[in-house]
Coordinates of C-alpha atoms and ligand atoms in Angstrom, one line a residue:
X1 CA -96.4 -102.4 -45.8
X2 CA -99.4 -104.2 -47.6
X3 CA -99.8 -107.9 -47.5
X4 CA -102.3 -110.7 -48.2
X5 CA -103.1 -113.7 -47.4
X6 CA -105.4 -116.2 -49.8
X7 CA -106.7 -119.5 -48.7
X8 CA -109.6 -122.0 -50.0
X9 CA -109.6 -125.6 -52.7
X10 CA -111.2 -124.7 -56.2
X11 CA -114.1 -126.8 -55.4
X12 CA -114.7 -126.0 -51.7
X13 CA -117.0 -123.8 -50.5
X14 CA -115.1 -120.7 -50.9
X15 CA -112.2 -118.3 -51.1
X16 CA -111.0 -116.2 -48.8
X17 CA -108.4 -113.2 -48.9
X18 CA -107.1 -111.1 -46.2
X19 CA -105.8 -107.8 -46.9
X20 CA -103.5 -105.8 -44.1
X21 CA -102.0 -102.7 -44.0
X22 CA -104.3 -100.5 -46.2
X23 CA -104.8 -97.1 -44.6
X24 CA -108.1 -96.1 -43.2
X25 CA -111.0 -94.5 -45.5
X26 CA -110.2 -95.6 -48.6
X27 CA -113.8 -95.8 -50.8
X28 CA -114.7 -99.7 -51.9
X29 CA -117.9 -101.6 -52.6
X30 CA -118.6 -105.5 -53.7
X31 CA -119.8 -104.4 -56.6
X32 CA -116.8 -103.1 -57.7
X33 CA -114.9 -106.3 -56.5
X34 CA -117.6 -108.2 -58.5
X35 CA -116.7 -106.2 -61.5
X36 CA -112.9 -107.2 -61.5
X37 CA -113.6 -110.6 -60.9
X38 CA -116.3 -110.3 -63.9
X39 CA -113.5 -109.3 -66.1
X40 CA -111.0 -112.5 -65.1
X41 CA -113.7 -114.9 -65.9
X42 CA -113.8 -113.5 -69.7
X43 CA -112.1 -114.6 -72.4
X44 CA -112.8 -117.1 -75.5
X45 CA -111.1 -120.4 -74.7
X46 CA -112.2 -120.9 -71.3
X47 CA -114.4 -123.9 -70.1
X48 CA -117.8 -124.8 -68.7
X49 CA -117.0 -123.5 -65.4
X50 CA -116.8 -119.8 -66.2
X51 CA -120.3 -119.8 -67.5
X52 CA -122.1 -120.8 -64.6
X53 CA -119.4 -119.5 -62.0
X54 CA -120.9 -116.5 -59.9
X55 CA -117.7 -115.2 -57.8
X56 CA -120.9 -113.9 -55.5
X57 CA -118.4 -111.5 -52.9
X58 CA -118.9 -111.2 -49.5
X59 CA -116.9 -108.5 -47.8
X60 CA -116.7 -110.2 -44.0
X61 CA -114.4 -107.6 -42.5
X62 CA -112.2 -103.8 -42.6
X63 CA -114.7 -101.9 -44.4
X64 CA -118.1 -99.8 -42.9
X65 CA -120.6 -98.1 -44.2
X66 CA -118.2 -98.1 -47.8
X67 CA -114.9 -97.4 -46.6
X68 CA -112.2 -99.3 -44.9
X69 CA -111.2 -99.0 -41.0
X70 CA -107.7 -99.6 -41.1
X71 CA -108.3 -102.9 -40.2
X72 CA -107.7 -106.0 -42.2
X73 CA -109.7 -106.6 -45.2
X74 CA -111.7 -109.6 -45.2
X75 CA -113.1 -111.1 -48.2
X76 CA -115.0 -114.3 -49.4
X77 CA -115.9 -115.4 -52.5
X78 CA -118.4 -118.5 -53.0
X79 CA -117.2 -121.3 -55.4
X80 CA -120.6 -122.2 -57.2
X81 CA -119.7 -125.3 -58.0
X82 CA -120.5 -126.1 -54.0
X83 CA -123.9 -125.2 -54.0
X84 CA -124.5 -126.5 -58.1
X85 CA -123.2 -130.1 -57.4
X86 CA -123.7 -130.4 -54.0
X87 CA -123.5 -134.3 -54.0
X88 CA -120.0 -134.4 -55.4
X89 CA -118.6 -131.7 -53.8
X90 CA -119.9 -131.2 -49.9
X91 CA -118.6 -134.5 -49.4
X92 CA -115.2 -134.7 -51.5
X93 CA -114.1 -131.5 -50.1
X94 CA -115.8 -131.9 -46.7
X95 CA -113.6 -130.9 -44.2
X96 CA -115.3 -133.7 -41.8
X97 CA -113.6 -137.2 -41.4
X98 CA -116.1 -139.3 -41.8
X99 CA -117.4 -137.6 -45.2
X100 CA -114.6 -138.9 -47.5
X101 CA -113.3 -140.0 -49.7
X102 CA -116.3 -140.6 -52.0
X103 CA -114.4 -141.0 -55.3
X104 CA -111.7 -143.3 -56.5
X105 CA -107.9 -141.4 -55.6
X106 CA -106.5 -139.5 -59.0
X107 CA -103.4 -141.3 -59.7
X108 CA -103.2 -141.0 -62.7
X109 CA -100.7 -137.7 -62.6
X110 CA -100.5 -134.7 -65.4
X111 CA -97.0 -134.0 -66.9
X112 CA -96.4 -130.5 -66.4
X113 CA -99.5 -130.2 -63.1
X114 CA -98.2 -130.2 -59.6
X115 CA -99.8 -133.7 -58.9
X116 CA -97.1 -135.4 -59.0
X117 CA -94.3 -132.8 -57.0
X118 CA -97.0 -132.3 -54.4
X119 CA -97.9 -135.8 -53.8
X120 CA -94.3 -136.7 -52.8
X121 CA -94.1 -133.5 -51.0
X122 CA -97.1 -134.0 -48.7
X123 CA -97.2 -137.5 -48.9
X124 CA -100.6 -137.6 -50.4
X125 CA -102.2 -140.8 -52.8
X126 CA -104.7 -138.7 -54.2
X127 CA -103.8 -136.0 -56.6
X128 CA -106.2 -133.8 -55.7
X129 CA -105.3 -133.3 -52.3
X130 CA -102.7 -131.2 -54.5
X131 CA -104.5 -129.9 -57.4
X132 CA -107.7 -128.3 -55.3
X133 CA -105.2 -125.8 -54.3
X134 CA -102.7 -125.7 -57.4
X135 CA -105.8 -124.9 -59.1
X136 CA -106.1 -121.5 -61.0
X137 CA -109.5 -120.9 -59.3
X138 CA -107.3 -119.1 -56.4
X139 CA -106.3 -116.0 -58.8
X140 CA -110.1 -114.9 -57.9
X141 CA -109.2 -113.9 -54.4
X142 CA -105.9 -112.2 -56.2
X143 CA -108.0 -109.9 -57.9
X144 CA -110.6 -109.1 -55.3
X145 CA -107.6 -107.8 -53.1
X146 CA -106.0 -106.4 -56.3
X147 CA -109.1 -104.2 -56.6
X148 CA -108.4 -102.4 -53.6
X149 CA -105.0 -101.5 -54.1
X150 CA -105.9 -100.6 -57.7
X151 CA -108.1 -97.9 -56.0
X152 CA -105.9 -97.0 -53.6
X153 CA -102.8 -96.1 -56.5
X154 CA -105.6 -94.2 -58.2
X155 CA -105.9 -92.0 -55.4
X156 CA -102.2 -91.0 -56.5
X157 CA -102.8 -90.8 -60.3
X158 CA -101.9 -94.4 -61.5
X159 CA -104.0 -96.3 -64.1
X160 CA -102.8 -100.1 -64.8
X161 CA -103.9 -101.9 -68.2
X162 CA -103.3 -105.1 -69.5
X163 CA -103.8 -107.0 -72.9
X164 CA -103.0 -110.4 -74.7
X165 CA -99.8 -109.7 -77.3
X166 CA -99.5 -113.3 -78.0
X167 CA -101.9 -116.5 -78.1
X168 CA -100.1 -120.0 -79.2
X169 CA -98.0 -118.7 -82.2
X170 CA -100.6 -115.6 -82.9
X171 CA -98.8 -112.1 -82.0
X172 CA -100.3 -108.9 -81.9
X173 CA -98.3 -105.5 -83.7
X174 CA -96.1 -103.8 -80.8
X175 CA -98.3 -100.6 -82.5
X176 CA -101.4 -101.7 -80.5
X177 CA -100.1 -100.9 -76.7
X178 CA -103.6 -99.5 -74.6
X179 CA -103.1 -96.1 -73.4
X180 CA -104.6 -95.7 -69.8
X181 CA -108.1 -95.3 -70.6
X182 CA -108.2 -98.1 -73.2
X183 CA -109.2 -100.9 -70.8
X184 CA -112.7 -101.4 -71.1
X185 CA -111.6 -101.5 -75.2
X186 CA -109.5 -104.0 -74.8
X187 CA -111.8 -106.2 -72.4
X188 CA -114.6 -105.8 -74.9
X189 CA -112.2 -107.9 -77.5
X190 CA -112.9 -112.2 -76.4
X191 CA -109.1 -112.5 -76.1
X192 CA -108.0 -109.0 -74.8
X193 CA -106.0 -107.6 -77.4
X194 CA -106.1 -104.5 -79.6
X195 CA -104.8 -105.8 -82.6
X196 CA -107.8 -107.2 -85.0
X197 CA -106.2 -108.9 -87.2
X198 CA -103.8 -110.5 -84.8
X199 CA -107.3 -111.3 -82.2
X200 CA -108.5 -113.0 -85.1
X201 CA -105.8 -115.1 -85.4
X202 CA -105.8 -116.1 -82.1
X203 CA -109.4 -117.1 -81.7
X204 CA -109.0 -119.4 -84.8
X205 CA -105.7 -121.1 -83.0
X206 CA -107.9 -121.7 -79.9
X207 CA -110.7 -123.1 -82.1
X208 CA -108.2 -125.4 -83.4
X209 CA -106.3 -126.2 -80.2
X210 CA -109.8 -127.1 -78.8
X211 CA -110.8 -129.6 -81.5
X212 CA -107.5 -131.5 -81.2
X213 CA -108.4 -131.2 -77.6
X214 CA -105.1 -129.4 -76.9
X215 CA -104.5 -126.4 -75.0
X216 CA -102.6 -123.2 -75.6
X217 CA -100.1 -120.4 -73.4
X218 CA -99.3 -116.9 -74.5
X219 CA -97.6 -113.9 -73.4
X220 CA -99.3 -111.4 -71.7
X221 CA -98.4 -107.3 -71.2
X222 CA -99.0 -105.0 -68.0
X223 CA -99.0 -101.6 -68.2
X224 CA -98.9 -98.8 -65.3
X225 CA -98.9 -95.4 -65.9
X226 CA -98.7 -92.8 -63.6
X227 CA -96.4 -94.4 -61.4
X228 CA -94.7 -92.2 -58.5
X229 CA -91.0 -91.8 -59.1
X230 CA -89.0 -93.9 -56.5
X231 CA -90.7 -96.8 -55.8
X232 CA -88.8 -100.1 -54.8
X233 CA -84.9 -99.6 -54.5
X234 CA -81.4 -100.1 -55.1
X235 CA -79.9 -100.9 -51.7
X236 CA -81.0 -104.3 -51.5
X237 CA -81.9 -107.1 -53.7
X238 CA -85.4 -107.7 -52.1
X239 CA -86.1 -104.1 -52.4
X240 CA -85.9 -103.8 -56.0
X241 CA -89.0 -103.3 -57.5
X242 CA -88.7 -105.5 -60.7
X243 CA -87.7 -108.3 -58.5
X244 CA -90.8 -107.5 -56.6
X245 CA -92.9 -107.9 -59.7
X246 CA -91.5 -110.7 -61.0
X247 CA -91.9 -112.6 -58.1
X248 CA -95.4 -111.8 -58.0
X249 CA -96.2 -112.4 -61.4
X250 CA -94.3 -115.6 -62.2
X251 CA -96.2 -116.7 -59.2
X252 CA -99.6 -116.6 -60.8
X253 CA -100.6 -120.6 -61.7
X254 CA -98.7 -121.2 -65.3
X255 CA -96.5 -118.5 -65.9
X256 CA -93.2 -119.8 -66.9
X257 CA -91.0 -116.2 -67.7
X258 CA -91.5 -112.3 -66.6
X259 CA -89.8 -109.5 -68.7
X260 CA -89.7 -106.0 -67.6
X261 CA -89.5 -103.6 -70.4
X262 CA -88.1 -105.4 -73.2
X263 CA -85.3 -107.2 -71.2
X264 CA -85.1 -110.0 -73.8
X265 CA -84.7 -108.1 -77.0
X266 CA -82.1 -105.6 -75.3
X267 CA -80.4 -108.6 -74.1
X268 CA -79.1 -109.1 -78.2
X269 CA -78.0 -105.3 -78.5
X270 CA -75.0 -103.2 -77.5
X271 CA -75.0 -100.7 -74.5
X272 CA -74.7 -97.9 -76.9
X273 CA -78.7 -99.1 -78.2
X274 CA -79.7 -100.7 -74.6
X275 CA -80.8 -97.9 -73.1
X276 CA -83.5 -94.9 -72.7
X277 CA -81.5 -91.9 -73.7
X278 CA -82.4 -89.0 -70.8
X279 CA -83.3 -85.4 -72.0
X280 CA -84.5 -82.7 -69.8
X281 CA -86.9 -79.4 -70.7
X282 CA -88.1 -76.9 -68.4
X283 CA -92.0 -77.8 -69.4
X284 CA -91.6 -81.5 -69.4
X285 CA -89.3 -81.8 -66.8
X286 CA -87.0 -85.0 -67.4
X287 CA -87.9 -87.2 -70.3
X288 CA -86.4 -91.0 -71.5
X289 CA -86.6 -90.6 -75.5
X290 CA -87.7 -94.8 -74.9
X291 CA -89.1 -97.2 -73.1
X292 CA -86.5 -100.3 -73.1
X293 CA -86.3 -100.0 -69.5
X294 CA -89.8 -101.0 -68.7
X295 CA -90.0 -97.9 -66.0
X296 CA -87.7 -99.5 -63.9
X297 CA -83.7 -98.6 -63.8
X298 CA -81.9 -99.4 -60.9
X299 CA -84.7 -101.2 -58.6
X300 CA -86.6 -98.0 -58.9
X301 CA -89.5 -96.9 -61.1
X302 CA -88.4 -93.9 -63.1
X303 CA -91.6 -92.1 -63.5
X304 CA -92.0 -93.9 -67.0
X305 CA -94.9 -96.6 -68.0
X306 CA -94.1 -99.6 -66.3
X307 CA -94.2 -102.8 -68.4
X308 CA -94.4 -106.4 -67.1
X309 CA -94.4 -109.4 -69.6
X310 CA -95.3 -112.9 -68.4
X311 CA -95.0 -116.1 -70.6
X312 CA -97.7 -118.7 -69.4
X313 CA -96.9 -122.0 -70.6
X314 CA -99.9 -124.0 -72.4
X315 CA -102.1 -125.6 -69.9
X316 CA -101.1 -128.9 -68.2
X317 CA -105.0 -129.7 -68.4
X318 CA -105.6 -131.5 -71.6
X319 CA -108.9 -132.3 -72.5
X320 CA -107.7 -135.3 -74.6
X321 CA -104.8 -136.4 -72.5
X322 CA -101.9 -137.8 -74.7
X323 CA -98.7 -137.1 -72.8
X324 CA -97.2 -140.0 -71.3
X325 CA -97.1 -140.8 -67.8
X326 CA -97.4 -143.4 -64.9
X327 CA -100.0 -144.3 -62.3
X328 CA -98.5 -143.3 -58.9
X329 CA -100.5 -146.8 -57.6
X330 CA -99.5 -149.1 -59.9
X331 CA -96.8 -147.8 -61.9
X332 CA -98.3 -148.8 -65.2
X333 CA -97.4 -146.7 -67.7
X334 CA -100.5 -144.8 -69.2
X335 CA -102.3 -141.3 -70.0
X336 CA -103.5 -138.6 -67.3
X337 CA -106.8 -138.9 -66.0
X338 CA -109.4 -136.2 -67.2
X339 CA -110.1 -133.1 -65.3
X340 CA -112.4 -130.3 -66.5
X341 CA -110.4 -127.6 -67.9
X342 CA -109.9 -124.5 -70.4
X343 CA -108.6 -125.0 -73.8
X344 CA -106.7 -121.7 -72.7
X345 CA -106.8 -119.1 -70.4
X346 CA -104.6 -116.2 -71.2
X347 CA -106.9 -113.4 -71.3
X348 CA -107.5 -114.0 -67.5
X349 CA -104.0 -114.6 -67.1
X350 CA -103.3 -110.5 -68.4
X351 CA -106.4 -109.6 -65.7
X352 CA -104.4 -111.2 -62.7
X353 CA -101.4 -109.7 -63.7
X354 CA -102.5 -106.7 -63.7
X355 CA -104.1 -107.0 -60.2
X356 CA -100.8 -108.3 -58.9
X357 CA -98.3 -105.6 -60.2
X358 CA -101.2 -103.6 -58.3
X359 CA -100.3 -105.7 -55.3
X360 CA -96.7 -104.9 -55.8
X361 CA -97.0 -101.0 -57.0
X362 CA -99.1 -100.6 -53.7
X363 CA -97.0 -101.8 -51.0
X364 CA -93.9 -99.9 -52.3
X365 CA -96.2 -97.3 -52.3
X366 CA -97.4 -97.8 -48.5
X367 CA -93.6 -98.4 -47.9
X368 CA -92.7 -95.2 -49.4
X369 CA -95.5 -92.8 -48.6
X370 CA -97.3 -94.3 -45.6
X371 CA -99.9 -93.2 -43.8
X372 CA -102.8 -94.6 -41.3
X373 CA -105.1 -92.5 -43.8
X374 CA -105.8 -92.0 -47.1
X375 CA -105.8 -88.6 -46.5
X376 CA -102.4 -88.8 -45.0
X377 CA -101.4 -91.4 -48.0
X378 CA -101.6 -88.6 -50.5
X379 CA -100.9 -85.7 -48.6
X380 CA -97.3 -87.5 -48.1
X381 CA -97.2 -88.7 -51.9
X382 CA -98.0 -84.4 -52.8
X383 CA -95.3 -83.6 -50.1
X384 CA -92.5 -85.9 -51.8
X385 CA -93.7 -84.8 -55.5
X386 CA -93.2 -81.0 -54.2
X387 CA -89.7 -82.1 -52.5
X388 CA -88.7 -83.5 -55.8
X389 CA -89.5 -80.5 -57.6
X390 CA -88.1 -78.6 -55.1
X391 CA -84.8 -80.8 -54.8
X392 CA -81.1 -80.6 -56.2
X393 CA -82.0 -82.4 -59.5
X394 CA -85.9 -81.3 -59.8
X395 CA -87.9 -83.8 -61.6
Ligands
EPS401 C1 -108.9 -124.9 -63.4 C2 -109.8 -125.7 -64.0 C3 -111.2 -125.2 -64.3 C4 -111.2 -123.7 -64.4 C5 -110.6 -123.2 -63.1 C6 -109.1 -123.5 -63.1 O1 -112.0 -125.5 -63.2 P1 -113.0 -126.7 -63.2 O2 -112.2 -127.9 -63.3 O3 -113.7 -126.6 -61.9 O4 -113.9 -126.5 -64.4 O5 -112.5 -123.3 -64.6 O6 -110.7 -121.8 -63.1 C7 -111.6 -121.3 -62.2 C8 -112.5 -122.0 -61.6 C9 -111.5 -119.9 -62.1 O7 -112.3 -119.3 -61.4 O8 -110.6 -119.3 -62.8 C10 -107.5 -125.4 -63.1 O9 -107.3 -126.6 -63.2 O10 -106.7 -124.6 -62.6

């Protein structure tokens, strides 16, 4: 079993995750953590921050001389903001009593933001005792763990992408899904999708969004291929897979709905047209003539690309605040105070996705193949793909 743990305020001093249960000699560097947190901070529509933010990675623990112990994973990641503005911030987010507060309490709630549900929660008069932590800054330390695990599931063959198939009311063609080696195509695009016409589209809607000082959601698409047959299960509802990955993505900050395959859309048709029709050939083994199912039928990935939608809702962050709401102080009625924000952020949004249906794919994968090694990881992953072939129904 692979869990972690992520903890740190978005203008604090850092992030921390804590990564347990990956085997022993598995092959990672910071660089390559500093890559995948290089592609979450892209994407047009995003604010000030992300052009001065360094995500500088530290790796304080489970790995030597390249390759982890077995141990836990440790890893930090620097806010720059602490060390750019260190008037405002070492003080405001000191951890010391007598340091704070040194700014005014944010009362003033946004509609749609956790402010106001986590200040009656806690019992907090300042909304940013809530919003340091609701803040989407924490899907950094996401992705640093989700670059392990994505190493680790390529060890067994499997290759996640992710794109942008919708920006505000912009959709891309279902004709431009990336194949497995199409991601460093589709991060070279500023809001990580194929289609051209449709990118277009949605870089004009953020331009527009942005002048009106709005902000903008979309849907975003996960794909993993090369996914072992068998992962997750049917025996129990919190071992089915696509409950796993739902859970994990609808947890990422502003997602509002997850589809798997195109749950949706089948939803509408008859059970004669709702399903992946099953053929079988002695070259190809078995084959699903479609993909409605998402790779997923019965709790258990089929062998099939694995698709995950998520819907993020527009930003609760506007930079011109116009949605009504009250002072938590006084009770006046009034607009939200101003926070720094993005006009949208999307593209990032498809980048921690993908990092956490890694999350998800990996500890099924643990679960299924264990292993103190990597070594032993695959050698028990080549062992069940030979007992499959080998098996009653073959694959
Ligand atoms: C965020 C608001 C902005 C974003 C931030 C998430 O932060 P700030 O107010 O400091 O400019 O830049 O995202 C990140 C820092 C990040 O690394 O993704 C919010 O309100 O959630």
């Amino acid at each position: 079993m692979l869990r972690f743990l992520t903890a740190g305020e978005s203008h604090g001093p850092a992030l921390i995750v804590v990564v347990e249960g990956l085997p022993a000699g598995l092959e990672i560097s910071t660089e390559e953590i500093s890559a995948e947190l290089a592609r979450r901070r892209l994407g047009y529509g995003r604010g000030p921050r992300m052009r001065f933010e360094q995500d500088v990675v530290t790796l304080v623990g489970g790995v030597r001389h390249g390759r982890t112990l077995g141990s836990p994973v440790a890893i930090e990641i620097a806010n720059s903001e602490w060390e750019r503005n260190p008037e405002k911030w070492q003080t405001e987010m000191s951890p010391a009593a007598e340091d704070g507060p040194t700014q005014a309490p944010l009362t003033q709630i946004r509609p749609g933001h956790a402010d106001l549900a986590g200040m009656q929660k806690y019992g907090f008069t300042d909304a940013r005792d809530v919003l340091e932590r609701a803040s989407a800054r924490e899907t950094a330390a996401r992705v640093a763990a989700g670059t392990l695990v994505k190493k680790l599931l390529a060890t067994l063959g499997v290759q996640i992408v992710s794109h942008v198939v919708q920006m505000g009311s912009a959709k891309a063609a279902g004709a431009h899904r990336p194949g497995p080696n199409d991601l460093a195509l589709v991060d070279a695009n500023e809001v990580r999708c194929l289609d051209a016409v449709a990118a277009e589209a949605m870089v004009e809607e953020i331009k527009e969004a942005a002048k009106d000082g709005d902000s903008l959601g979309g849907v975003v698409e996960v794909i993993a291929y090369g996914v072992p047959i068998g992962l997750g299960s049917h025996v129990h509802w919190d071992r089915k897979l696509d409950a796993a990955l739902a859970q994990s993505v609808m947890s990422i900050q502003a997602v509002k709905g997850v589809e798997i395959g195109d749950g949706f859309e089948v939803a509408g048709r008859r059970g004669s047209e709702a399903h992946d029709p099953v053929t079988w050939t002695e070259e190809g083994g078995y084959q699903r003539g479609s993909a409605l199912a998402g790779g997923v039928e019965g709790g258990m990935s089929t062998g099939e690309p694995l698709v995950v939608r998520a819907a993020m809702k527009p930003l609760a962050t506007l930079n011109r605040p116009t949605l009504a709401t009250v002072d938590t102080r006084t009770k006046e009625p009034g607009v939200s105070f101003k926070e720094r924000t993005d006009v949208t952020a999307v593209p990032a949004c498809a980048v921690v996705a993908e990092h956490m249906v890694a999350l998800v794919l990996a500890n099924e994968a643990t679960r299924k193949f264990g292993g103190d090694s990597v070594a032993e990881f695959t050698r028990n992953h080549q062992a069940f793909v030979a007992s499959l072939a080998a098996g009653p129904v073959g694959v």
